[in-house]
Each structure stands twice: as structure tokens, then as C-alpha cells.
CSV table of C-alpha atoms in Angstrom, one decimal:
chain,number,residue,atom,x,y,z
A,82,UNK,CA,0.0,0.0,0.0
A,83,UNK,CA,1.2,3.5,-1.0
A,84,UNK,CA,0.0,7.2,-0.3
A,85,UNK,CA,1.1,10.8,-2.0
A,86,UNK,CA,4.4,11.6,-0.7
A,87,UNK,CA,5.4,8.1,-0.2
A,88,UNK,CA,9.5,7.2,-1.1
A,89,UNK,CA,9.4,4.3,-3.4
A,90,UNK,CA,11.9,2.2,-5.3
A,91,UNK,CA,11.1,0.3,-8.5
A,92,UNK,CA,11.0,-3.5,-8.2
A,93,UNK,CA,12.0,-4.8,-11.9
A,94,UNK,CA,13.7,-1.4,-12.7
A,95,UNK,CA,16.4,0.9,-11.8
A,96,UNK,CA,15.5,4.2,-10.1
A,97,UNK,CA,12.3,5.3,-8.1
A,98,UNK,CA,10.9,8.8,-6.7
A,99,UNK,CA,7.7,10.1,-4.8
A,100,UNK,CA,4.5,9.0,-5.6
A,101,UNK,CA,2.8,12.3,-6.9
A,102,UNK,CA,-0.9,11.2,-7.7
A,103,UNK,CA,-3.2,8.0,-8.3
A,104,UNK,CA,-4.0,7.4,-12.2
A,105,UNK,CA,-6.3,4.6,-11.3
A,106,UNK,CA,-7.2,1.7,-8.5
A,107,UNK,CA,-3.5,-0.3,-9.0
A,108,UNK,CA,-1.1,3.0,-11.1
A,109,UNK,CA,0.3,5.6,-9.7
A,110,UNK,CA,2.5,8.4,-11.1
A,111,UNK,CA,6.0,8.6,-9.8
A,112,UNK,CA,8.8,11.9,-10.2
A,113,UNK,CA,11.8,10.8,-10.1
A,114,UNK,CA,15.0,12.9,-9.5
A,115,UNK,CA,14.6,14.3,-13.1
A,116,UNK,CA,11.3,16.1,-12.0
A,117,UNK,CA,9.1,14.2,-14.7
A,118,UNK,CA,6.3,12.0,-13.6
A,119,UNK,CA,5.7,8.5,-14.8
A,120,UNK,CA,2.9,5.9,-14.4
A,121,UNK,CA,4.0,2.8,-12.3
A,122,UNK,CA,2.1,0.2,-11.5
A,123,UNK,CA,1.5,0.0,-7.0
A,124,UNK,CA,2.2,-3.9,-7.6
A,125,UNK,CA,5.5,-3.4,-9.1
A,126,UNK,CA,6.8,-0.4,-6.1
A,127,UNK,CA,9.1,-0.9,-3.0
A,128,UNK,CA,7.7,1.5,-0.2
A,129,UNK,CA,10.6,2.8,1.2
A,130,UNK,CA,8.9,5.5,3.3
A,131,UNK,CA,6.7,2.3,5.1
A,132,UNK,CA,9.8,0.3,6.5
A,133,UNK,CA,11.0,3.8,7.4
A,134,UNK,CA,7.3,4.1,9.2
A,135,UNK,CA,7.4,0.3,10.7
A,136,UNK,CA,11.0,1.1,12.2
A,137,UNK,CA,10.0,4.2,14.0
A,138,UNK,CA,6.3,2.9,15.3
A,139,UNK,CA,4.9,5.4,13.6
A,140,UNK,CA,1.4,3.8,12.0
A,141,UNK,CA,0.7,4.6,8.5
A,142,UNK,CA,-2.3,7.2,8.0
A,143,UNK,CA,-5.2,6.0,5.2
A,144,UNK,CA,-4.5,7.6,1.9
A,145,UNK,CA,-7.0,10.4,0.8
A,146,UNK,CA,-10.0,10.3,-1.3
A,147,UNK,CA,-8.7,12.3,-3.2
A,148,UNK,CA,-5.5,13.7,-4.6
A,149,UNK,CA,-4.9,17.7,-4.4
A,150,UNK,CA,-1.0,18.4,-5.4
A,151,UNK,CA,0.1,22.3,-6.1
A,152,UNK,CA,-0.1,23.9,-9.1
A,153,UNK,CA,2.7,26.0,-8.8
A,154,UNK,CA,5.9,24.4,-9.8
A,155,UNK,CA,8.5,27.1,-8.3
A,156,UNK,CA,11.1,26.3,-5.6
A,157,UNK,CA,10.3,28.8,-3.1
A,158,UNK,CA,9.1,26.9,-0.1
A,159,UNK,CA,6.0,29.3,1.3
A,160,UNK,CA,4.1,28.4,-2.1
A,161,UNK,CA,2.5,25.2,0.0
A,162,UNK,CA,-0.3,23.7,-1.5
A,163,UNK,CA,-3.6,25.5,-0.7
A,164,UNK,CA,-1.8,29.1,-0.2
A,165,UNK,CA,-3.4,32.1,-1.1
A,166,UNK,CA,-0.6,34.5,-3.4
A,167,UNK,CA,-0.7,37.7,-4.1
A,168,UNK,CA,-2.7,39.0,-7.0
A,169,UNK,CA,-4.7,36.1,-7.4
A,170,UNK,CA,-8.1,37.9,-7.6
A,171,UNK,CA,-9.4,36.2,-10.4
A,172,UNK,CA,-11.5,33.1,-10.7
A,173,UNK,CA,-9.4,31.5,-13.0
A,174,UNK,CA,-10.0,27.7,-13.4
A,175,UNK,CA,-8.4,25.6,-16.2
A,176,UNK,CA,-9.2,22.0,-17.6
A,177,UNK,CA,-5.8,20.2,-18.6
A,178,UNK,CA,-4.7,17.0,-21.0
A,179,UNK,CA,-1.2,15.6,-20.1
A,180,UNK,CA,-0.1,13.1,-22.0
A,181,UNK,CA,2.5,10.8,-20.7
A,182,UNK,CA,4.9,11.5,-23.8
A,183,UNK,CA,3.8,14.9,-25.3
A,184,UNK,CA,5.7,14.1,-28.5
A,185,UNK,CA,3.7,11.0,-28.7
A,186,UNK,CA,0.5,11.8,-27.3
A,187,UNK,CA,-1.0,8.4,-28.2
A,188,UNK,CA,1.6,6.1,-27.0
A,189,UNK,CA,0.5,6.3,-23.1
A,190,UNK,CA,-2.2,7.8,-21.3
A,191,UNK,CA,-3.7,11.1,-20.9
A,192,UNK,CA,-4.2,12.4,-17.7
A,193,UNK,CA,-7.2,14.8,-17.1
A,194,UNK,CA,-6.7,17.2,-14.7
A,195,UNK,CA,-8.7,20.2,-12.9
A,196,UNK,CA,-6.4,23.3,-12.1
A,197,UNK,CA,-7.4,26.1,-9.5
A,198,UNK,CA,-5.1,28.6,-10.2
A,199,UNK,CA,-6.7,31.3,-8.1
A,200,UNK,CA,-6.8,32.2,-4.6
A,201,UNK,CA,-10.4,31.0,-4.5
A,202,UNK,CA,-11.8,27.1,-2.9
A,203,UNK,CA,-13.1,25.7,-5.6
A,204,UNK,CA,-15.9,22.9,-5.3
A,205,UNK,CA,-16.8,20.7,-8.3
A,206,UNK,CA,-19.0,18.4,-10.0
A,207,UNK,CA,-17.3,16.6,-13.2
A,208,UNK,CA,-19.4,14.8,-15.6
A,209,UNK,CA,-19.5,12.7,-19.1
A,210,UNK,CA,-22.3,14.1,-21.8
A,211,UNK,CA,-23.2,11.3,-24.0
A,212,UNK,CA,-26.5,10.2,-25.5
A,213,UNK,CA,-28.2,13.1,-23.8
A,214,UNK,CA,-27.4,11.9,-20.5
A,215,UNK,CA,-25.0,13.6,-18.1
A,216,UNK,CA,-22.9,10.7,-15.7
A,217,UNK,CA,-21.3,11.8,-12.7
A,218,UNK,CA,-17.0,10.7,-13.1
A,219,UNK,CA,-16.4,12.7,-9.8
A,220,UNK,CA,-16.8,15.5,-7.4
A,221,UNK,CA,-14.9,17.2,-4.9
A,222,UNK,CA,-12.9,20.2,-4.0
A,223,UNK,CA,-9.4,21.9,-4.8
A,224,UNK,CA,-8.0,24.3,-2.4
A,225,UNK,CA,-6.4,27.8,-3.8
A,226,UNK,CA,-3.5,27.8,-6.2
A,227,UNK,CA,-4.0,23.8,-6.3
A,228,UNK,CA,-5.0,21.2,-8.9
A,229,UNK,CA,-6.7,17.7,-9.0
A,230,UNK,CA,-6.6,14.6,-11.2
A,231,UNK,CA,-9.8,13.6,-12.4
A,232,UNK,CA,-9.5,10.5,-14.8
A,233,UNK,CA,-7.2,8.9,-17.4
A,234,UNK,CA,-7.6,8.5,-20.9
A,235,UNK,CA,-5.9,5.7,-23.5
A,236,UNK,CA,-5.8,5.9,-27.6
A,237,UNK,CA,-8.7,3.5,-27.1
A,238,UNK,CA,-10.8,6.0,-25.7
A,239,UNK,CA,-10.4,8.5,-28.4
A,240,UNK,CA,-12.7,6.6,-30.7
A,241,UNK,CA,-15.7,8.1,-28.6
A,242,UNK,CA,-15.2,11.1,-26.6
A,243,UNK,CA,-18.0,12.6,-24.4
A,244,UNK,CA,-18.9,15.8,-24.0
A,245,UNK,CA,-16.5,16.9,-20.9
A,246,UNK,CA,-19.1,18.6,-18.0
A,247,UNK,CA,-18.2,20.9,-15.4
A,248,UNK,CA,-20.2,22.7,-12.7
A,249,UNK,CA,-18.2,25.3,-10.3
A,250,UNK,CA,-18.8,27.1,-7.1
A,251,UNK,CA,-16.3,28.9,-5.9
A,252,UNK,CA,-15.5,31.4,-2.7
A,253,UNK,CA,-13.7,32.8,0.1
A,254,UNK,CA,-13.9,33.7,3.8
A,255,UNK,CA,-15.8,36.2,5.2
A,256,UNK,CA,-16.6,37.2,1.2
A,257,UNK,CA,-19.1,40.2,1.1
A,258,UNK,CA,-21.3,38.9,-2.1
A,259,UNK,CA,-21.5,35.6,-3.3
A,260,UNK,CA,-20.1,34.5,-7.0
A,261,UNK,CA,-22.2,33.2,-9.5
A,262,UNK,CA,-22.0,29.1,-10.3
A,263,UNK,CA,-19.9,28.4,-13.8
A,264,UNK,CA,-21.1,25.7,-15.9
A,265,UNK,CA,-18.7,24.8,-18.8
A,266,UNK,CA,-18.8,21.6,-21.5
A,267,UNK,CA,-16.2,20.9,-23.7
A,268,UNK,CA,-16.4,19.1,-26.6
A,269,UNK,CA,-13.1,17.8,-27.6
A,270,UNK,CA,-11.8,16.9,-30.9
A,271,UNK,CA,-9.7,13.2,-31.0
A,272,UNK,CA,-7.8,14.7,-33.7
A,273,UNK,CA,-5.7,17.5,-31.5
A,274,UNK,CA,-4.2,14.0,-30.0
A,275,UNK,CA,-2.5,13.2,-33.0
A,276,UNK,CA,-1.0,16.7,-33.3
A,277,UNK,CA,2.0,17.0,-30.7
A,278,UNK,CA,1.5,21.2,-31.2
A,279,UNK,CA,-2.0,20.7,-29.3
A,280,UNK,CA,0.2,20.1,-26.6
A,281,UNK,CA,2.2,23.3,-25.5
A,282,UNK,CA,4.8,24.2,-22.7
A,283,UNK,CA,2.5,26.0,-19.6
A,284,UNK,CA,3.1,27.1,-16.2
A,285,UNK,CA,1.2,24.8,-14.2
A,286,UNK,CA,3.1,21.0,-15.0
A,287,UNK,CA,6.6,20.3,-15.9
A,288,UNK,CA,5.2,18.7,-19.4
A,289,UNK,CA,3.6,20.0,-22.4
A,290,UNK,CA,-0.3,19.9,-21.7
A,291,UNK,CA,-3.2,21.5,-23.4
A,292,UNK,CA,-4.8,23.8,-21.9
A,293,UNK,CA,-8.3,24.8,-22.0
A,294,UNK,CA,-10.1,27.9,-19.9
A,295,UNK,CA,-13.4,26.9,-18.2
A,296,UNK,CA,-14.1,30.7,-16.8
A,297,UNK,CA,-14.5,33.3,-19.1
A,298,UNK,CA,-11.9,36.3,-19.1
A,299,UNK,CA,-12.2,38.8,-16.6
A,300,UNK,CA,-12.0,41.5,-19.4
A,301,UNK,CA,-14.5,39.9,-21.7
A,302,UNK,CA,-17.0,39.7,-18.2
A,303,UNK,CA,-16.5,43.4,-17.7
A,304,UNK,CA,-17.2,44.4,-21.2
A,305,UNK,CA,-20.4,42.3,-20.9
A,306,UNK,CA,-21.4,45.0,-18.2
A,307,UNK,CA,-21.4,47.9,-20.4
A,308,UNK,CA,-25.1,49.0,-21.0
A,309,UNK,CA,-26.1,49.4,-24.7
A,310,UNK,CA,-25.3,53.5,-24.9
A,311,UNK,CA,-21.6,52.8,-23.8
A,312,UNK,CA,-21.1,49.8,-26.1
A,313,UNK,CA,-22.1,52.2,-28.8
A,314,UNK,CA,-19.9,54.7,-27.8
A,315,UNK,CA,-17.0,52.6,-28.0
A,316,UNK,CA,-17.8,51.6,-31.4
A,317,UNK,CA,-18.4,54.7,-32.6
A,318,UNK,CA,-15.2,55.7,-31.2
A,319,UNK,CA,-13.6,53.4,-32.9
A,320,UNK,CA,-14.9,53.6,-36.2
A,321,UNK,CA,-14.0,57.2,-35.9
A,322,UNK,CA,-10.2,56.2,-35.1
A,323,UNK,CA,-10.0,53.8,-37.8
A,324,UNK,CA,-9.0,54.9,-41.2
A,325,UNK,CA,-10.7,53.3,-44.5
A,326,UNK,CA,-9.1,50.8,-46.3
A,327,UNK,CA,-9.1,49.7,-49.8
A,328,UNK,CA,-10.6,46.0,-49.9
A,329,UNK,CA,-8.0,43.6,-51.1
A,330,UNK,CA,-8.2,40.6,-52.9
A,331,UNK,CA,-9.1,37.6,-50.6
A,332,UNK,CA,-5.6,35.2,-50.8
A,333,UNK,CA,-6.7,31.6,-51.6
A,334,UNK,CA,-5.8,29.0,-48.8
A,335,UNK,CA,-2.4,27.7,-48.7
A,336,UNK,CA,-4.1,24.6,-46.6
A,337,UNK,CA,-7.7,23.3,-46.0
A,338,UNK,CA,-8.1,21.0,-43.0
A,339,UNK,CA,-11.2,18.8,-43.4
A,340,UNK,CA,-11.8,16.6,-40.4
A,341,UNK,CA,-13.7,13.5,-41.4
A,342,UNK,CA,-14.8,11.6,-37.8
A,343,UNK,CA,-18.5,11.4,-38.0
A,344,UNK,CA,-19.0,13.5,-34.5
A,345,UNK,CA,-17.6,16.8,-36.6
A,346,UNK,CA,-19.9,15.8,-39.6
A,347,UNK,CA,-23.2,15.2,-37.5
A,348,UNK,CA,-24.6,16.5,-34.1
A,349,UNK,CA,-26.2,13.4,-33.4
A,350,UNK,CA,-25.1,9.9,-35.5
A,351,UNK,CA,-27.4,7.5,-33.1
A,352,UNK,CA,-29.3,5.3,-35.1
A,353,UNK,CA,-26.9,5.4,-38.5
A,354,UNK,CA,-25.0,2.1,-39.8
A,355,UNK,CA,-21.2,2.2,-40.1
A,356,UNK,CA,-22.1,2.1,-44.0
A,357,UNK,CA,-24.5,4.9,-43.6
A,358,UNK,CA,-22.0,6.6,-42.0
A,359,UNK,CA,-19.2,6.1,-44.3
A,360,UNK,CA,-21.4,7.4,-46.9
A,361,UNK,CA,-22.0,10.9,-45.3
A,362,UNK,CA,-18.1,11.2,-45.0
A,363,UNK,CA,-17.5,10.1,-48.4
A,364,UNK,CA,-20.1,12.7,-49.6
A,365,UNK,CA,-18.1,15.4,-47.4
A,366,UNK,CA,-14.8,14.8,-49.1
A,367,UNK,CA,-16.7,15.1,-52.7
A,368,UNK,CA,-18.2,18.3,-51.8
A,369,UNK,CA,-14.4,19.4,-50.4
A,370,UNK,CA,-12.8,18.5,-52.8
A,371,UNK,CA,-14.9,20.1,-55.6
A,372,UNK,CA,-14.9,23.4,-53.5
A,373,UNK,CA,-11.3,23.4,-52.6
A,374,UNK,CA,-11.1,23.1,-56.6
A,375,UNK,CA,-12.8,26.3,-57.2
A,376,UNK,CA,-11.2,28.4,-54.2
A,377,UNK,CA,-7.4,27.4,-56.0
A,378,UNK,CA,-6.8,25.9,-52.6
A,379,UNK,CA,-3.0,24.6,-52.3
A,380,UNK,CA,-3.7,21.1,-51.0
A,381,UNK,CA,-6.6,19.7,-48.5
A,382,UNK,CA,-5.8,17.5,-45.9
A,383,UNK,CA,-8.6,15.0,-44.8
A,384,UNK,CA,-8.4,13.6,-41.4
A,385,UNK,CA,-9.7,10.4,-40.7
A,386,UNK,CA,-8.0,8.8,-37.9
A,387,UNK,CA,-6.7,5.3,-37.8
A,388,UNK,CA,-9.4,3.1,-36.7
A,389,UNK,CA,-9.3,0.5,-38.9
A,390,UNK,CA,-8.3,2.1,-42.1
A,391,UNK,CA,-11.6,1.6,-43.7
A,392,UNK,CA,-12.2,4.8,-43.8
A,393,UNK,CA,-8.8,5.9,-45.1
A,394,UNK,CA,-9.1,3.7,-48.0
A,395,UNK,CA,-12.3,4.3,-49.4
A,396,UNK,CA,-11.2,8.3,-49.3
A,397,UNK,CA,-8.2,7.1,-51.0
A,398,UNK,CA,-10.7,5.3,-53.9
A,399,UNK,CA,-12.8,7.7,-54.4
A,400,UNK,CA,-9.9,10.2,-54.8
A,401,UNK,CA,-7.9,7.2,-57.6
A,402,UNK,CA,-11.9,7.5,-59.2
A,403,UNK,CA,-13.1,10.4,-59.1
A,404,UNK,CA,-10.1,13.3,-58.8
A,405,UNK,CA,-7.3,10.8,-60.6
A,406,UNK,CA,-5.1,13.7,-62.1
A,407,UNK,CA,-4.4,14.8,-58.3
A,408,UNK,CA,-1.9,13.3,-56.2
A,409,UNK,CA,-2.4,12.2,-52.4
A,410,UNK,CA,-0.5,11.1,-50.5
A,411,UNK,CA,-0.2,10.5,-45.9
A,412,UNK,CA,-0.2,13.8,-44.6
A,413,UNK,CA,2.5,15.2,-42.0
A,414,UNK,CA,3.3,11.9,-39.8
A,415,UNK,CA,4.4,15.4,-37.4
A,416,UNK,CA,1.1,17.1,-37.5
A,417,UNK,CA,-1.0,14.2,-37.6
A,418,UNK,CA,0.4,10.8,-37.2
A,419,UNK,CA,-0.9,8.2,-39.6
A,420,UNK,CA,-4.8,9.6,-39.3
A,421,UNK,CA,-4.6,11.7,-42.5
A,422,UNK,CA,-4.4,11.9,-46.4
A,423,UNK,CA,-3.1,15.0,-48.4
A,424,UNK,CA,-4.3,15.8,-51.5
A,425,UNK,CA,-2.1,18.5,-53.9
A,426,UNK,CA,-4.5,20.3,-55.8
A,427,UNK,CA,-1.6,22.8,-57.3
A,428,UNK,CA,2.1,23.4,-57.2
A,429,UNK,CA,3.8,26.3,-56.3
């Protein structure tokens, strides 16, 4: 049995660290001495901090429900986990992907994780949205300036995504109004899993992650407060300020992304075959195809994940039949692995 904060040692493997966080029931993540965190499985740890526990007689407390580390990744020792800091006055609240390998998003799991980076307790209910039905993954709280890990995700998984659900309270001591509850869904695309820039450097974990707001900007709330008179006021202003320009010719696109999985095509797809299905997406790249054509587009990149390359090669048929004096080819292994198939409409 381990807890956060625990001193293991790797049983098969050279090395060990601290046990940062639970993933799930039997895999925890581990920092070594290189400050990066990977997953280990409980069964396959040496708890060094328990024999140090058993020789003092010091009886091991139960590990917590659940797992609030800080956000903050600085040095300085009075930024403790749950600490209010200076200037944090704004509700911000973040919902974070972090792969184990942000190079290779899909070759490990993808840790979801809530992030409280305000001076703020922050209470809240997490949910899936699927099928019109809302399913409760977990609820808690995060204290200021803190973060929690809320599930794990595999490539696996990325074949059909829910809706992500939040609901928010948030407040302080001895507070003389009370905030407004933030509800917040997120509907997330599998395809920014295959692109490693999806996943960018950030202050709140020592890997790449992406990053997504739940609040809304503090600015963008404030500006919502003007009443209709000032709003006009500032437009007129600015129309004023503003010289006119000559319109210019609309360049042509250099690149056309086209993202085939069905969710993109169709709000709902309940009820459809898989053959049903392929044919809306097969209609789809027709349509783009012929448009991209007119518009002198450079080259269109369709996106159809890997799967089991069904997809990908009926797109590549009906491109052989249909456009045959254009040449396709696996798009950016980079950008987006092997889910996609450029098409170069015109050189130069």
C-alpha cells in the first residue's frame, strides 16, 4: 500500500521517486529525480517511506480520497499547496490534457486534470455528456493555487469522446457577495491528440499539456457589463479612429483541413450504420474536394484517424476515381500521425 508523498523504489527497474498522484485503482505516477512523472504500477513499487514508518512505530495514516498536489511548480518553499498568493483575484480555473509522452500523445495515457489557479476554494462536480445523459465521473474540491486529477484516458478511448461537464462554485472567507455558479462543457476533438502542437509548454506542469479555460476572461465579463449607450460609444469611437481601407483581394488558402470523424460531420449519428455513415463522410470529401477546386486551394488534408483504415481507403478510392489527375499522399506523420491523407491540388 502506498500514499502521496510516499518514497518508493522500482521493483523490476532501476531508479524510483515520490508518488505524486493516483492514475487509477492499481497505477500511480512517480517523479523521479529528473522532476518528470511517470505511471507505475502500485504492484510493481518498494515503499521505502513504510519500512521507514514500521522502524520508527509510527502507524501509517489512510490515503485520501482524493488527490490535491500544487499547481505551482516554483522552488520557493512558502508556495504550499492550498496558499493564497498575491494577486490572485481572479477566478481562474483551467481543464488540462497531459499526456505521458507529449511528442507521442497516443503512445501512453492522458491524464485529465482540474487546475485552481486562483486564490479561490473551488468545489466541483465533473461529468461525461453522451447520449443526452449527463454521468457523474467525480466531485470534490481543490484548495487555492491547487490542482486535482480527475480520470485517465488511452488511444482507445479516443474513438468516442464525451462531451467533458463541469459545474463550479467557488468562494472565500468572510466574502461580502456571493459568486455566480460556472457551468462549462467541452467538446473535444480526438484529432488534437495526434498533433504534438495541441500540446504546449505551460506554467502549471513540468510537461507540455493543453490547456483549456473553463471561466471566461475577466476582461471579456466586464465588457459584458457595459449597458447598450456605452457599447455604442465605443464603437463609434472606434470607427472614428480607424482609417478606411481599400478591400483587397481575398488570398486563396495555402491549406484546407477537413476533419472526417462522424462526430464533426453530424450533431447526433445515433441510429446510422457504419455504411450509412461512411457514406455521409464520403459525400463530405466530394463536396471538399470540388470546393477546394474552385477556391485554388494549395492542398486539402482530410483527417480520418486510424481506426481500422476503412475509412482511409475508401477516401483514398474515391480520390484514384473520381479526382485521378491529383496526387495524395499520408499527410504530416508530425502534424498528424498516420490519421490523415493530403491531396495536392496545385504546385507552387
Amino acid at each position: 500500500m502506498v500514499k502521496i508523498g510516499d518514497r518508493v523504489r522500482f521493483l523490476n527497474d532501476v531508479g524510483g521517486g515520490v508518488v505524486t498522484s493516483f492514475v487509477n485503482k492499481t497505477t500511480v505516477n512517480v517523479e523521479g529525480e529528473d522532476g518528470f512523472e511517470i505511471p507505475y504500477p502500485v504492484s510493481q513499487l518498494v515503499n521505502l517511506s513504510e519500512f521507514e514508518r514500521e522502524e520508527k512505530g509510527i502507524e501509517q495514516e489512510p490515503a485520501p480520497e482524493r488527490i490535491t498536489e500544487s499547481v505551482k511548480n516554483e522552488p520557493e518553499p512558502q508556495q504550499t499547496e492550498g496558499m493564497k498568493l498575491a494577486g490572485k483575484t481572479s477566478p481562474d480555473f483551467y481543464f488540462c490534457f497531459v499526456p505521458d509522452d507529449s511528442k507521442n500523445p497516443l503512445a501512453g495515457e492522458t491524464h485529465l486534470v482540474l487546475v485552481n489557479d486562483s486564490n479561490f476554494t473551488l468545489l466541483y462536480r465533473y461529468s461525461h455528456y453522451r447520449d443526452e445523459k449527463y454521468k457523474l465521473i467525480t466531485f470534490g474540491s481543490v484548495q487555492p493555487n491547487s490542482k486535482v486529477n480527475l480520470e485517465s484516458i488511452e488511444q482507445n478511448d479516443l474513438t468516442d469522446l464525451p462531451d467533458f461537464v463541469f459545474q463550479l462554485l467557488y468562494f472565500q472567507d468572510n466574502e461580502k457577495e456571493l459568486h455566480q455558479s460556472v457551468a462549462k462543457k467541452f467538446k473535444v476533438s480526438p484529432v488534437k491528440f495526434y498533433k504534438e502542437k495541441s500540446f504546449q509548454p505551460n506554467v502549471f506542469f513540468r510537461k507540455n499539456a493543453m490547456v483549456l479555460q473553463i471561466t471566461p476572461n475577466v476582461l471579456a465579463v466586464e465588457l459584458d457589463k457595459l449597458t447598450d449607450d456605452d457599447l455604442q460609444k465605443v464603437v463609434k469611437s472606434k470607427e472614428k479612429a480607424e482609417a478606411p481601407q481599400a478591400p483587397s483581394r481575398k488570398k486563396s488558402a495555402e491549406v484546407v483541413e477537413v476533419d472526417l470523424h462522424i462526430q464533426e460531420l453530424l450533431d447526433d449519428a445515433s441510429g446510422l450504420s457504419n455504411r450509412e455513415m461512411l457514406e455521409i463522410q464520403l459525400e463530405k470529401v466530394e463536396s471538399e474536394m470540388n470546393e477546394a477546386i474552385r477556391s485554388h486551394v494549395k492542398r486539402i488534408v482530410f483527417i480520418h484517424g486510424l481506426g481500422q483504415g476503412v475509412l482511409k481507403q475508401e477516401v483514398a478510392k474515391l480520390l484514384k476515381s473520381r479526382f485521378s489527375k491529383y496526387y495524395f499522399q499520408d499527410a504530416s506523420f508530425k502534424e498528424y500521425g498516420y490519421g490523415a491523407t493530403m491531396v495536392i491540388l496545385r504546385k507552387g
